[in-house]
Amino acid sequence: MTRRAILKGIAAAPFLTTAGTLLTSTPAEAATIDAGQFTLAARSSNGYGEFADLTAGLTGKLAKVDATAVIADTNRTAIHLTSAPNTAKAFQTGFAWDSGDQAVTYWTPQGVTTSADAYGNGLYPDGGTNKVVLVSWYFDDGTATDKGTRLTFVDYSNASAPTYRHVLLVEPVKTSAGEYSFNPIHRHAGGIMWYGNLLYMVDTFKGLRVFDLNTLFQVATAETEVCGLHTDGSYYGYGYKYVLPQSYAYDNTGTYLRYTAIGLDRASSPDSLVISEYSYAGVVDYSDKTFIGDGTKIGTPKVVRWDLDYTDRKLRSLTSTEAVTISQQKIQGVVSRNSKHYLSVSDGETTKGTLRTFTSGSDTTTAVCDLAIGCEDLSYHSSGASGWAFSKSVIWNTTEYDGTRYVYAVHADGS
């Protein structure tokens, strides 16, 4: 969540514990609800045509590359962490951004996923050797300007000296003159999930956006305030060397759902993704933007699951296979292992976050360990990842506040 959203609700907020739960006489409660009410519609186009056709048009204008080319072309150096950042416990590994990305206030990190999500052995591409962390950021400089969202590719193959590069996320379009172009994506980028060659990003009010990491474009860099086809005939991405165009979408069609965070579950059969919802004081707000769906609302925060198809990396079914409510406020991230769900719970700019867990149908959440201040998205990294494994399974987290921005992993068992 943004700093402004947190401050806005302070005056009306109930008293909180340091774990971010409501200070009441009852524990956080979980309940299984009808999963069939949560549905999505697959979409392969936008108002300008099929994503595939628009991307093909750009291919005729620009140099096409894949994610491995970007990983091999990092241009910034991260700072290796030798100990846990601020309040975090059960630390395994991690890094901080360079001084520029620590200080910048108009780009804010939100989502995290790794190549251990992309492929079970933890390496990218399939059969490759790269150990990679991806982080999403959203733009807000307090003006009408909105440069959208960006994705950071972090080469973590050498954990003691990680390097990285930012890439702009875009949506392919056509200009009024019918020329192929692209626009920035004006979304919060609260959570991301890497699965095979596909990157899933939550679209808070609408559903899911999907990007194919086999298709990025190299663009000109001289114009830092231009995105898409410029009057000089060149393509720009606000000064970034690469842009990643959207390739697919899933739009919410059932009960309203606030698509706050996303996580991959490789322990389920088949593989599945889970979505969690943010609420400031324990009731999900569906009035701040125009949500899409059938109009039904359930105020209690939820974790909702959809099965995945390993063969094409898309959803296996457009109808959810599990849905549970959990009376927990300030959920910023989620990952699951079958019926066990992990949540990152934030508590403002000065108080530690918490990794909490609960089991589907249970009536309480349990604290696993403290997280850093400003905790956001989560990503599970199994110790069974043969190519990139730790002695224990870990959960990655990213933090958002300028000056204290970290990407790090904690032991999933809290030890």
Short mmCIF file of C-alpha atoms in Angstrom, two decimals, residues 13-28 280-282 327-330 345-354 356 365-367 370:
data_model
loop_
_atom_site.label_atom_id
_atom_site.label_comp_id
_atom_site.label_asym_id
_atom_site.label_seq_id
_atom_site.Cartn_x
_atom_site.Cartn_y
_atom_site.Cartn_z
CA ALA A 13 -8.61 3.20 12.56
CA PRO A 14 -9.34 0.97 15.57
CA PHE A 15 -6.62 0.15 18.08
CA LEU A 16 -4.12 -2.36 16.66
CA THR A 17 -1.68 -4.87 17.99
CA THR A 18 1.92 -4.83 16.74
CA ALA A 19 1.06 -7.81 14.56
CA GLY A 20 -1.47 -5.67 12.72
CA THR A 21 -4.55 -7.56 13.91
CA LEU A 22 -7.66 -5.93 15.30
CA LEU A 23 -7.42 -5.46 19.05
CA THR A 24 -10.56 -7.36 20.06
CA SER A 25 -11.40 -10.25 22.34
CA THR A 26 -11.63 -12.72 19.48
CA PRO A 27 -8.84 -14.10 17.24
CA ALA A 28 -8.71 -13.76 13.48
CA TYR A 280 -7.11 -1.28 6.27
CA ALA A 281 -9.31 -2.14 9.25
CA GLY A 282 -10.58 -5.63 8.49
CA SER A 327 -10.43 -11.71 9.42
CA GLN A 328 -6.95 -10.24 9.15
CA GLN A 329 -6.32 -6.64 8.20
CA LYS A 330 -3.34 -5.19 6.28
CA VAL A 345 0.95 -8.29 7.49
CA SER A 346 2.16 -4.69 7.61
CA ASP A 347 1.79 -2.07 10.34
CA GLY A 348 2.92 1.29 9.01
CA GLU A 349 6.21 3.11 8.57
CA THR A 350 7.71 2.58 12.02
CA THR A 351 6.43 -0.81 13.19
CA LYS A 352 7.62 -4.26 12.18
CA GLY A 353 5.70 -6.45 9.79
CA THR A 354 4.74 -10.04 10.54
CA ARG A 356 1.57 -15.11 9.73
CA THR A 365 -3.66 -16.99 12.34
CA THR A 366 -0.31 -17.74 13.94
CA ALA A 367 2.79 -15.56 13.86
CA ASP A 370 8.83 -10.75 12.35
#
